[in-house]
Short mmCIF file of C-alpha atoms and ligand atoms in Angstrom, two decimals:
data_model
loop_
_atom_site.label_atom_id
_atom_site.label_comp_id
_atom_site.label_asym_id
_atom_site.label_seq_id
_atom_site.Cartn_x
_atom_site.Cartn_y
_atom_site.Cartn_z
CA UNK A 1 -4.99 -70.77 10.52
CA UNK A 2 -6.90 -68.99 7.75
CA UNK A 3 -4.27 -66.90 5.58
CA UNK A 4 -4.91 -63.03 5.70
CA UNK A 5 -5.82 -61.46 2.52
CA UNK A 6 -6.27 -57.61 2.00
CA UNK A 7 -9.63 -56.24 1.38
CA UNK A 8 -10.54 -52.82 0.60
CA UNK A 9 -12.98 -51.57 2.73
CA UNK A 10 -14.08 -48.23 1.82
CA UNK A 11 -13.52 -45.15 -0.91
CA UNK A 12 -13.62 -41.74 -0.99
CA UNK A 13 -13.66 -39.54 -3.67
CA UNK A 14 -13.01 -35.57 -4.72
CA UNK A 15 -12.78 -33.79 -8.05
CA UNK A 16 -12.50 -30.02 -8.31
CA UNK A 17 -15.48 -27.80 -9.01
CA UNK A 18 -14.01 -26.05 -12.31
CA UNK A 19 -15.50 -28.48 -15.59
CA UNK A 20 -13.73 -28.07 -18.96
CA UNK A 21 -15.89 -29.12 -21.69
CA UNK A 22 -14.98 -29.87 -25.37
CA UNK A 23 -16.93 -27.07 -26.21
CA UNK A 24 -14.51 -24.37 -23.95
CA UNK A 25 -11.69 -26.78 -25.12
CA UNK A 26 -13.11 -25.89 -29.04
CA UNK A 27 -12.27 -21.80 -28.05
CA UNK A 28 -8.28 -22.84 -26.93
CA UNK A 29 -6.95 -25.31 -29.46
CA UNK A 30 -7.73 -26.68 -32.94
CA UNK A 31 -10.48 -29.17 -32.03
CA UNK A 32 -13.93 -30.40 -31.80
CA UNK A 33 -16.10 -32.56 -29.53
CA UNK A 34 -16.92 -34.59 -32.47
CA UNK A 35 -14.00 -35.43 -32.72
CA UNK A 36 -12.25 -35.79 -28.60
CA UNK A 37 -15.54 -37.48 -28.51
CA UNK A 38 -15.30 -40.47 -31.00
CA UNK A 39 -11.55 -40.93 -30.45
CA UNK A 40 -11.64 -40.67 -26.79
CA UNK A 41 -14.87 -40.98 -25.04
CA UNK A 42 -14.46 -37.76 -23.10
CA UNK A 43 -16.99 -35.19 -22.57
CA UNK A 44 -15.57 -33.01 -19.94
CA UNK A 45 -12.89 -32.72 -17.08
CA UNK A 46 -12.62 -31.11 -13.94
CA UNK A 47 -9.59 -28.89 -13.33
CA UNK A 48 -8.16 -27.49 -9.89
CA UNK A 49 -7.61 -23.59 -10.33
CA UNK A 50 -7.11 -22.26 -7.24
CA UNK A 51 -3.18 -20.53 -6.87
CA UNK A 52 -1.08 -22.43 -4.00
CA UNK A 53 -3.26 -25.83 -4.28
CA UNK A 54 -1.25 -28.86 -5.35
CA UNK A 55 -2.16 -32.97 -5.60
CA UNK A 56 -2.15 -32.80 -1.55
CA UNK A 57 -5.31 -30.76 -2.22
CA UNK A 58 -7.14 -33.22 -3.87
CA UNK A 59 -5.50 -36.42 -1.84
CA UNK A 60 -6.93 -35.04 1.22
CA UNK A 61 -10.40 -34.02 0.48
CA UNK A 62 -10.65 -37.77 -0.95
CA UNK A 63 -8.86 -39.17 2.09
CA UNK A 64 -11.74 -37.12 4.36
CA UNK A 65 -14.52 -38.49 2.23
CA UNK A 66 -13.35 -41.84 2.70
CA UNK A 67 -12.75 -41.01 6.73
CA UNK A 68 -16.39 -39.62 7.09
CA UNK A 69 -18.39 -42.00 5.25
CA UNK A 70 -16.28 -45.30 7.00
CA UNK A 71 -16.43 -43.17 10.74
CA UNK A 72 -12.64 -44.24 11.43
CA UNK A 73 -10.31 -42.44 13.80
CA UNK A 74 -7.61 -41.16 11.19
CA UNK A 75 -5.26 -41.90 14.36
CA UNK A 76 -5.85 -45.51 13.50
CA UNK A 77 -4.30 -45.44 10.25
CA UNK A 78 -1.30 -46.88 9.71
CA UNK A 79 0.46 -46.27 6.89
CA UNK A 80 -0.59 -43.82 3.92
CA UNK A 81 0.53 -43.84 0.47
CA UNK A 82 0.04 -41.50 -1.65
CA UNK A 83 0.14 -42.45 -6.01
CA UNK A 84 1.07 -40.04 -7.54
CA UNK A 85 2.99 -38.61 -10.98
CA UNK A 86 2.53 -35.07 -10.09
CA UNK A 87 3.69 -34.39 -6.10
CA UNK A 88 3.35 -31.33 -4.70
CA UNK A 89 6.44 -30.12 -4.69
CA UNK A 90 10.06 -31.77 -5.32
CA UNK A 91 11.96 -33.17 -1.86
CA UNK A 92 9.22 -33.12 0.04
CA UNK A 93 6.80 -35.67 0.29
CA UNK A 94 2.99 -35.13 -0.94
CA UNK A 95 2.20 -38.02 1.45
CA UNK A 96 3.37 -37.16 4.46
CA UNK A 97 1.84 -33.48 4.21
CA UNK A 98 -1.91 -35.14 3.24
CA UNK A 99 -1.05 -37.68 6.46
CA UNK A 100 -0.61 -34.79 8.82
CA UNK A 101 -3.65 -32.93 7.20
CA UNK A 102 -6.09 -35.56 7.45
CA UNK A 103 -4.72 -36.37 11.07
CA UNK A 104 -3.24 -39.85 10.74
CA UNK A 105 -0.50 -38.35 13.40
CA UNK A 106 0.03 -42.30 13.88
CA UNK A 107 0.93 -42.77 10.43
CA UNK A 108 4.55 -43.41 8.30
CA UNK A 109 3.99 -42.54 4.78
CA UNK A 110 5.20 -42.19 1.39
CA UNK A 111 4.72 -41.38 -2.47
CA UNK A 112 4.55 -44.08 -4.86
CA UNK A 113 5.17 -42.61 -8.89
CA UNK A 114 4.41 -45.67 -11.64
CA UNK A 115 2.67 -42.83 -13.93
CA UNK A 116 -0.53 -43.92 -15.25
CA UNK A 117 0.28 -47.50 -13.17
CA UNK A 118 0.73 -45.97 -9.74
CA UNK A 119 -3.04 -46.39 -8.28
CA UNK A 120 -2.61 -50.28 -9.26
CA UNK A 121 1.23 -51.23 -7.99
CA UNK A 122 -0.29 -48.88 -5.36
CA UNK A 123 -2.91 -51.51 -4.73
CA UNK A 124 -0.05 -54.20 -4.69
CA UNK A 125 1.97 -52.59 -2.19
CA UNK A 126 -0.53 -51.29 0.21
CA UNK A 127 -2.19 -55.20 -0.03
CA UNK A 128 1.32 -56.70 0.98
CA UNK A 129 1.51 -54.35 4.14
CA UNK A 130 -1.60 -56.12 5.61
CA UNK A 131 -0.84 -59.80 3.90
CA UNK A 132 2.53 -60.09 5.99
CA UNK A 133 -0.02 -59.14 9.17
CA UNK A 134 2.15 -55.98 9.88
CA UNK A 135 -0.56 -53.56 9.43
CA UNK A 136 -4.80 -53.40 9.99
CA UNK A 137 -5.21 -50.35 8.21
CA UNK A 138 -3.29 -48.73 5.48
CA UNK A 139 -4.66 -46.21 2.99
CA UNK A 140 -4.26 -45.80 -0.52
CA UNK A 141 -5.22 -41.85 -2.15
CA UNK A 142 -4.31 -41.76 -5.66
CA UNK A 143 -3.84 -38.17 -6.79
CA UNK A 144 -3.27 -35.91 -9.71
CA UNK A 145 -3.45 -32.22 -10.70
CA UNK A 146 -2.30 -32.86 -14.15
CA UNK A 147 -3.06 -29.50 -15.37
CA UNK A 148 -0.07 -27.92 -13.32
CA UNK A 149 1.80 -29.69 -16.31
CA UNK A 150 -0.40 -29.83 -19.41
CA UNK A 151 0.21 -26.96 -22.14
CA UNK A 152 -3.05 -25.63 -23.49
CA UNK A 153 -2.15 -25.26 -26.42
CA UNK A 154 -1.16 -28.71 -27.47
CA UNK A 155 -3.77 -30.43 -28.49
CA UNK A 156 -2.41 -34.00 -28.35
CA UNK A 157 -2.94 -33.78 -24.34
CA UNK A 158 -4.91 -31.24 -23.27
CA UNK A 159 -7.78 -32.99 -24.70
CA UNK A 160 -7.17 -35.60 -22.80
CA UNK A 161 -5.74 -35.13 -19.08
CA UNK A 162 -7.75 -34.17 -16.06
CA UNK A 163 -7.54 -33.59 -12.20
CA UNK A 164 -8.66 -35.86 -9.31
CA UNK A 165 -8.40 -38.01 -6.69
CA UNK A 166 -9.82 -41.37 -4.84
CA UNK A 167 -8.91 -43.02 -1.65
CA UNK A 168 -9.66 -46.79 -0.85
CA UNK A 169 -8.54 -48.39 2.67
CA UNK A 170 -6.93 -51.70 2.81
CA UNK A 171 -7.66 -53.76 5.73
CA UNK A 172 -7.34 -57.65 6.40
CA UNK A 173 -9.93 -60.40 5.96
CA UNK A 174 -10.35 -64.32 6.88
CA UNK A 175 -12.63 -64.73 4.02
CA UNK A 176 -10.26 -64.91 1.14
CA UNK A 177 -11.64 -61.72 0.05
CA UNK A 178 -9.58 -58.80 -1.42
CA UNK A 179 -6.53 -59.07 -3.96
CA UNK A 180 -6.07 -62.43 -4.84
CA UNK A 181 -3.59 -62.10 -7.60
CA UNK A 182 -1.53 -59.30 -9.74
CA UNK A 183 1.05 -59.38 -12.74
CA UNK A 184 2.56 -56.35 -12.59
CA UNK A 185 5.34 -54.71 -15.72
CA UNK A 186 7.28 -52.41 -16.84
CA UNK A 187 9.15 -51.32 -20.06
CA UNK A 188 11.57 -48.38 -19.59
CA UNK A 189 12.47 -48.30 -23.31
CA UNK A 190 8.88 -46.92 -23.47
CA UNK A 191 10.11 -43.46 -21.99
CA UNK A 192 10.59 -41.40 -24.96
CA UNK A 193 6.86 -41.87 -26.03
CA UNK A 194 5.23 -40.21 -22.93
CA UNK A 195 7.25 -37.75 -20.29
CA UNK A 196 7.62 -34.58 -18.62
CA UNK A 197 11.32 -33.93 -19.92
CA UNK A 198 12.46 -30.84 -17.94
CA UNK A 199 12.32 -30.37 -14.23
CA UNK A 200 13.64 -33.20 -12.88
CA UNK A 201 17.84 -34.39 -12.07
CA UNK A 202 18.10 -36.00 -15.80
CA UNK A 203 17.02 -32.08 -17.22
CA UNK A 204 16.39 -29.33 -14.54
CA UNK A 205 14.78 -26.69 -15.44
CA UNK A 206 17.35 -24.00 -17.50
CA UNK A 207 15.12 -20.28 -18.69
CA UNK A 208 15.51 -21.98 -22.40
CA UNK A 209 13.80 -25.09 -21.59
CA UNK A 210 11.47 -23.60 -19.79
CA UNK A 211 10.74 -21.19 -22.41
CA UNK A 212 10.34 -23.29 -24.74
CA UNK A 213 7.73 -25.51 -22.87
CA UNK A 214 10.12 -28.53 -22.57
CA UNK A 215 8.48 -28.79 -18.94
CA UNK A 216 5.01 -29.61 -20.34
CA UNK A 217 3.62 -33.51 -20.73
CA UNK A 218 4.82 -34.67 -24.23
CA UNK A 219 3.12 -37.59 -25.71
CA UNK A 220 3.95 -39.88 -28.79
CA UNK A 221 -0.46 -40.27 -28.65
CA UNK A 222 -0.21 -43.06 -31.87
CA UNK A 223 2.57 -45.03 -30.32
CA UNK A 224 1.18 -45.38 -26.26
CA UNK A 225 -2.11 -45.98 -27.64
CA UNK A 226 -0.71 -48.93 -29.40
CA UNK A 227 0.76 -50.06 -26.84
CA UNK A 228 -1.93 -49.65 -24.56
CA UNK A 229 -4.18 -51.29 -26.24
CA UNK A 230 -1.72 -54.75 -26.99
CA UNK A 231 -0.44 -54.45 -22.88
CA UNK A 232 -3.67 -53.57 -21.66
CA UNK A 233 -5.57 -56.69 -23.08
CA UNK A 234 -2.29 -59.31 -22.26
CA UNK A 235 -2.12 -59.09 -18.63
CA UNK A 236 -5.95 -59.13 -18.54
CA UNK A 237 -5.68 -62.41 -20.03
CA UNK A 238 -2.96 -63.97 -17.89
CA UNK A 239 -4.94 -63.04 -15.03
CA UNK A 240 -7.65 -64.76 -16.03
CA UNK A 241 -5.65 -67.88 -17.63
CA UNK A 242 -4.07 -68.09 -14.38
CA UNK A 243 -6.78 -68.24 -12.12
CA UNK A 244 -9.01 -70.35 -14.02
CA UNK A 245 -11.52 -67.50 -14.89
CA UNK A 246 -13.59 -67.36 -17.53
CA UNK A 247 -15.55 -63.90 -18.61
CA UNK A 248 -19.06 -65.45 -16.87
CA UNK A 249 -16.61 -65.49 -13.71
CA UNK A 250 -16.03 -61.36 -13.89
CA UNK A 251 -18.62 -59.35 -12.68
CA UNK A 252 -16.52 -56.15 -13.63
CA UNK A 253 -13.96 -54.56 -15.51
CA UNK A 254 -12.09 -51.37 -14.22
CA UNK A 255 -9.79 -50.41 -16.55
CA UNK A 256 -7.06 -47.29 -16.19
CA UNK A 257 -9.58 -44.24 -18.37
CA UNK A 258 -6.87 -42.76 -20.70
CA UNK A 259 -8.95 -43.35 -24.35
CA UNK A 260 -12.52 -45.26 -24.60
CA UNK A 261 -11.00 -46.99 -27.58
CA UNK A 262 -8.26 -48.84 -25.19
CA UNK A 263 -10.65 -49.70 -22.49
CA UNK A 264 -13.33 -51.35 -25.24
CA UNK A 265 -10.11 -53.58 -26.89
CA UNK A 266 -9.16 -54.72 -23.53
CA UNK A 267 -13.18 -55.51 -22.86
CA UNK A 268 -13.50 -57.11 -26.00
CA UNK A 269 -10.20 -59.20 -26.09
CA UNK A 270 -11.91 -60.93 -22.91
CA UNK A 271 -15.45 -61.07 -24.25
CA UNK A 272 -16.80 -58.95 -21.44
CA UNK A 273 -20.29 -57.64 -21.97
CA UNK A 274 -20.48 -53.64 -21.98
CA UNK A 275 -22.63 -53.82 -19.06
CA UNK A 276 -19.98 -54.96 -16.96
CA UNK A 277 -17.11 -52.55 -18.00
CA UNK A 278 -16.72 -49.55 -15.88
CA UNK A 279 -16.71 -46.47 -17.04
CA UNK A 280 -16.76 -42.59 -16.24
CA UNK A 281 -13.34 -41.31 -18.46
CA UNK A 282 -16.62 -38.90 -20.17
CA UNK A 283 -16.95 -36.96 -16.63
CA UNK A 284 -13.11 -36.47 -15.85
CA UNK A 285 -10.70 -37.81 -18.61
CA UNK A 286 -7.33 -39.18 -17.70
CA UNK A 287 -6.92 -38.19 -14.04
CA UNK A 288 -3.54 -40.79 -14.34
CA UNK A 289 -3.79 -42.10 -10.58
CA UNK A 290 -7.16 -40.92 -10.16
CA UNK A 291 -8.92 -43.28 -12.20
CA UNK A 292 -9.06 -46.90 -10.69
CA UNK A 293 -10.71 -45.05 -7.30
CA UNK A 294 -12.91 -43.04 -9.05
CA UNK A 295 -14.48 -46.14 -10.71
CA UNK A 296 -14.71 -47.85 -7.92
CA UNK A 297 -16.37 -44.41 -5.92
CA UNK A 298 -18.83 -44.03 -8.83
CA UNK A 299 -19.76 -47.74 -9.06
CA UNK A 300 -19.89 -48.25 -5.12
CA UNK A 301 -23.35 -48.98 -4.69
CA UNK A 302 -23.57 -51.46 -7.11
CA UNK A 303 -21.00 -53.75 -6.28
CA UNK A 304 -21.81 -56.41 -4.32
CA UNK A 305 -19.52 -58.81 -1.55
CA UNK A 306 -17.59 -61.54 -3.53
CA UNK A 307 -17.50 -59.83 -7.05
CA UNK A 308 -14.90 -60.46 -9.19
CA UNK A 309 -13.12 -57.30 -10.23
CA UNK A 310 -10.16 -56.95 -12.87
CA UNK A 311 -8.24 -53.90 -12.44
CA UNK A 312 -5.98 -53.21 -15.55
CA UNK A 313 -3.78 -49.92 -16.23
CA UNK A 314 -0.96 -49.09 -18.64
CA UNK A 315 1.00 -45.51 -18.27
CA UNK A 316 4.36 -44.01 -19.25
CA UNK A 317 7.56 -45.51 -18.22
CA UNK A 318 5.87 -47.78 -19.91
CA UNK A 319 4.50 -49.36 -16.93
CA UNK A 320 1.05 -51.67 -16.93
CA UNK A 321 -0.38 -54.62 -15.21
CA UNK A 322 -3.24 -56.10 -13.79
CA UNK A 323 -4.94 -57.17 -10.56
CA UNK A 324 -7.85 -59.35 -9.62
CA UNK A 325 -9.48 -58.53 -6.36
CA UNK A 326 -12.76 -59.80 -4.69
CA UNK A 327 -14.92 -57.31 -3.57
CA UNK A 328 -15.67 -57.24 0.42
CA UNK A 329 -18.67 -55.24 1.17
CA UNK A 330 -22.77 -54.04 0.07
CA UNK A 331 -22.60 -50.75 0.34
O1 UT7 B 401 -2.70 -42.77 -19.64
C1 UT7 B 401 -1.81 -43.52 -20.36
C2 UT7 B 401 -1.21 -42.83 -21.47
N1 UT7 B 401 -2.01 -42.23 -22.48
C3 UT7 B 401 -2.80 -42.92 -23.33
O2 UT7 B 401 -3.10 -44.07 -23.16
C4 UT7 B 401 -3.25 -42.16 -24.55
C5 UT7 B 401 -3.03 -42.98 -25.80
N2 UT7 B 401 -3.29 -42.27 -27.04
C6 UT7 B 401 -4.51 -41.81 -27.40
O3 UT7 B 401 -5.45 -41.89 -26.65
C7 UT7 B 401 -4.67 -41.29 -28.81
O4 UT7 B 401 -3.51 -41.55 -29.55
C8 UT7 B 401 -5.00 -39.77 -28.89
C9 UT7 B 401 -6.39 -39.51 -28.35
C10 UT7 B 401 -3.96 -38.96 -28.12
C11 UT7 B 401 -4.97 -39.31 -30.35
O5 UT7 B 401 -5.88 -40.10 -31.11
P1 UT7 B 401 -5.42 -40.80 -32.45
O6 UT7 B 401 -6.58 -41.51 -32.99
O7 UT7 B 401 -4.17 -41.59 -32.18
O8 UT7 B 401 -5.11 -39.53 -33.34
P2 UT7 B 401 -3.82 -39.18 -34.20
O9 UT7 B 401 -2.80 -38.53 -33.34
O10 UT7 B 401 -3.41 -40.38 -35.03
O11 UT7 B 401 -4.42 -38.13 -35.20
C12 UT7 B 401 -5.45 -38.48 -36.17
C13 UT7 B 401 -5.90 -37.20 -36.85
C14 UT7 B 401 -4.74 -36.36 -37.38
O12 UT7 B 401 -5.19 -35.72 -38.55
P3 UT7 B 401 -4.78 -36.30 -39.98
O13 UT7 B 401 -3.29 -36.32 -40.02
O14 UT7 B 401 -5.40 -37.67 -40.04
O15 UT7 B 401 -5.40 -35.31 -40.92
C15 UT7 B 401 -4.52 -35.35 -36.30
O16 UT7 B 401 -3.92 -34.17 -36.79
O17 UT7 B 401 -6.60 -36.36 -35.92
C16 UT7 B 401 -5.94 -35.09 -35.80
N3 UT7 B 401 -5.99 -34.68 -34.41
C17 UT7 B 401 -6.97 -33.94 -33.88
N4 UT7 B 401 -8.06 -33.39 -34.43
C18 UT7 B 401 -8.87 -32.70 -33.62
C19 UT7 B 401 -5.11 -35.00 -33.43
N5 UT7 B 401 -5.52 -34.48 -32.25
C20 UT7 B 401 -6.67 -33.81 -32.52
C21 UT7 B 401 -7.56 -33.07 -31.72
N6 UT7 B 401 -8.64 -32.56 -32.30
N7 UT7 B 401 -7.38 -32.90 -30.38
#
């Protein structure tokens, strides 16, 4: 008997209408596109506005993308996960609301936080749902409205962060192709550098601390970039070291978009040529769990059935890793 791998088999995509360029980002904090430009790669993001709309918002206008243009019953999913670092709401699960939305009534589901990581160990845990033979069809949104905790007026990260979501479903195949390997990591000594501090059980939220913005995204830019860049660029490596790959083997690259400059050393470190690194981070910015499906949504139609893809990310915690997956389908 063949062993069952998991394949994704379709994406969706949505990003909010509202687009922040560097130019309306020029009129809010000390900056320039020159410069978010050459040190980042972004151009613009897109931003959710509307009052009462959370990450559910965006997770299920992907998830319905993804359910029109594969034709499934949403009663035949299985199991919905939902990556996340900014739920809806605290208790209550952003997953199960977008499941009940999107009518997968049939459905268990649950949230999945890894920061910038959580699309990818996503990937890993929505893969070993079908590889045990448990499940046909589980599905994988990753979600963020990071401006519900960005401050304006820091430049370090409003620059940077934007809001979005993709959706891929994960369903088994006999032809060895999907996720064929991962090496997956975390650091927790890495915290300091890049966190929300107020809000949750360690802080809640006190009048002072809120206040004083100590509820806003605080990052240590110098230090995670660093980081990023050395992480980023290992596990890409050991994935290919330990699957006998060699850069004429990969036919693409998609890399977690948090800075140009960390997706070009992680290209480079493997001697990939530009043409087959991914990239949209000028459209959206960071969209933390966003990313990895959005690559894959704008980059659809020109994959092709047995490409090799590396998938690397690296986020706060610190968490990072990477995963090599065959591609199943010509779009
Ligand atoms: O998603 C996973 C987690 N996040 C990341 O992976 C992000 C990692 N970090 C980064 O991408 C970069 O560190 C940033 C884009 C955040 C910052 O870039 P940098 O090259 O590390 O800049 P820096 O903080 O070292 O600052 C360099 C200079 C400084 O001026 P001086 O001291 O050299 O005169 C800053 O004051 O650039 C200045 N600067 C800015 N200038 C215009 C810092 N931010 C800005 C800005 N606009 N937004």
């Amino acid at each position: 008997m063949s062993k069952i791998t998991a394949a994704i088999t379709a994406v969706g995509a949505y990003v909010p209408e509202y687009v922040l360029t560097n130019q309306i980002l020029e009129t809010m904090v000390d900056t320039n596109d020159e410069w978010i430009t050459t040190r980042t790669g972004i151009k613009e993001r897109r931003i959710l506005k509307d009052e009462g709309k959370g990450t559910s918002f965006l997770a299920i206008k992907a998830a319905q993308d993804l359910i029109n243009k594969k034709g499934i019953d949403p009663k035949d999913i299985e199991l919905v996960i939902v990556a996340t670092a900014t739920p809806d709401m605290k208790a209550a699960s952003t997953a199960a609301y977008t499941a009940t939305q999107i009518g997968a009534t049939n459905a268990f589901s649950f949230d999945l936080e890894a920061a910038c990581s959580s699309f990818l160990f996503g990937m890993s845990t929505a893969a070993k749902y079908i590889e045990s033979g448990r499940y046909k069809n589980v599905l994988l949104i990753g979600a963020d409205k990071n401006s519900s905790f960005i401050n304006y007026e820091d430049r370090a990260t409003c620059i940077i962060f934007g809001d979005g979501a993709g959706a891929v479903l994960f369903e088994p195949n006999d032809e060895n192709l999907g996720l064929q390997d991962e090496y997956l990591r975390s650091d927790g000594s890495g915290r300091e550098f890049l966190q929300a501090t107020y809000g949750g059980s360690s802080y809640p939220m006190t009048q002072e601390a809120f206040s004083e913005g100590k509820h806003y995204v605080f990052q240590d830019g110098k230090t995670v970039f660093k980081n990023a860049v050395f992480n980023m660029a290992d596990v890409a490596v050991k994935i290919l070291e330990r699957n006998n790959l060699t850069k004429d083997d990969i036919a693409w690259l998609a890399a977690h978009q948090a800075n140009k400059r960390i997706i070009d050393a992680t290209a480079n470190r493997i001697e990939l040529d530009n043409n087959k690194v991914m990239m949209n981070i000028e459209k959206y910015g960071n969209t933390t769990s966003a990313t990895l499906p959005l690559l894959l949504h704008d980059y659809e139609s020109q994959l092709k059935k047995g490409d090799n893809i590396i998938f690397a990310a690296f986020g706060g915690g610190f968490t990072w890793g990477s995963i090599y997956l065959k591609w199943a389908y010509n779009s």
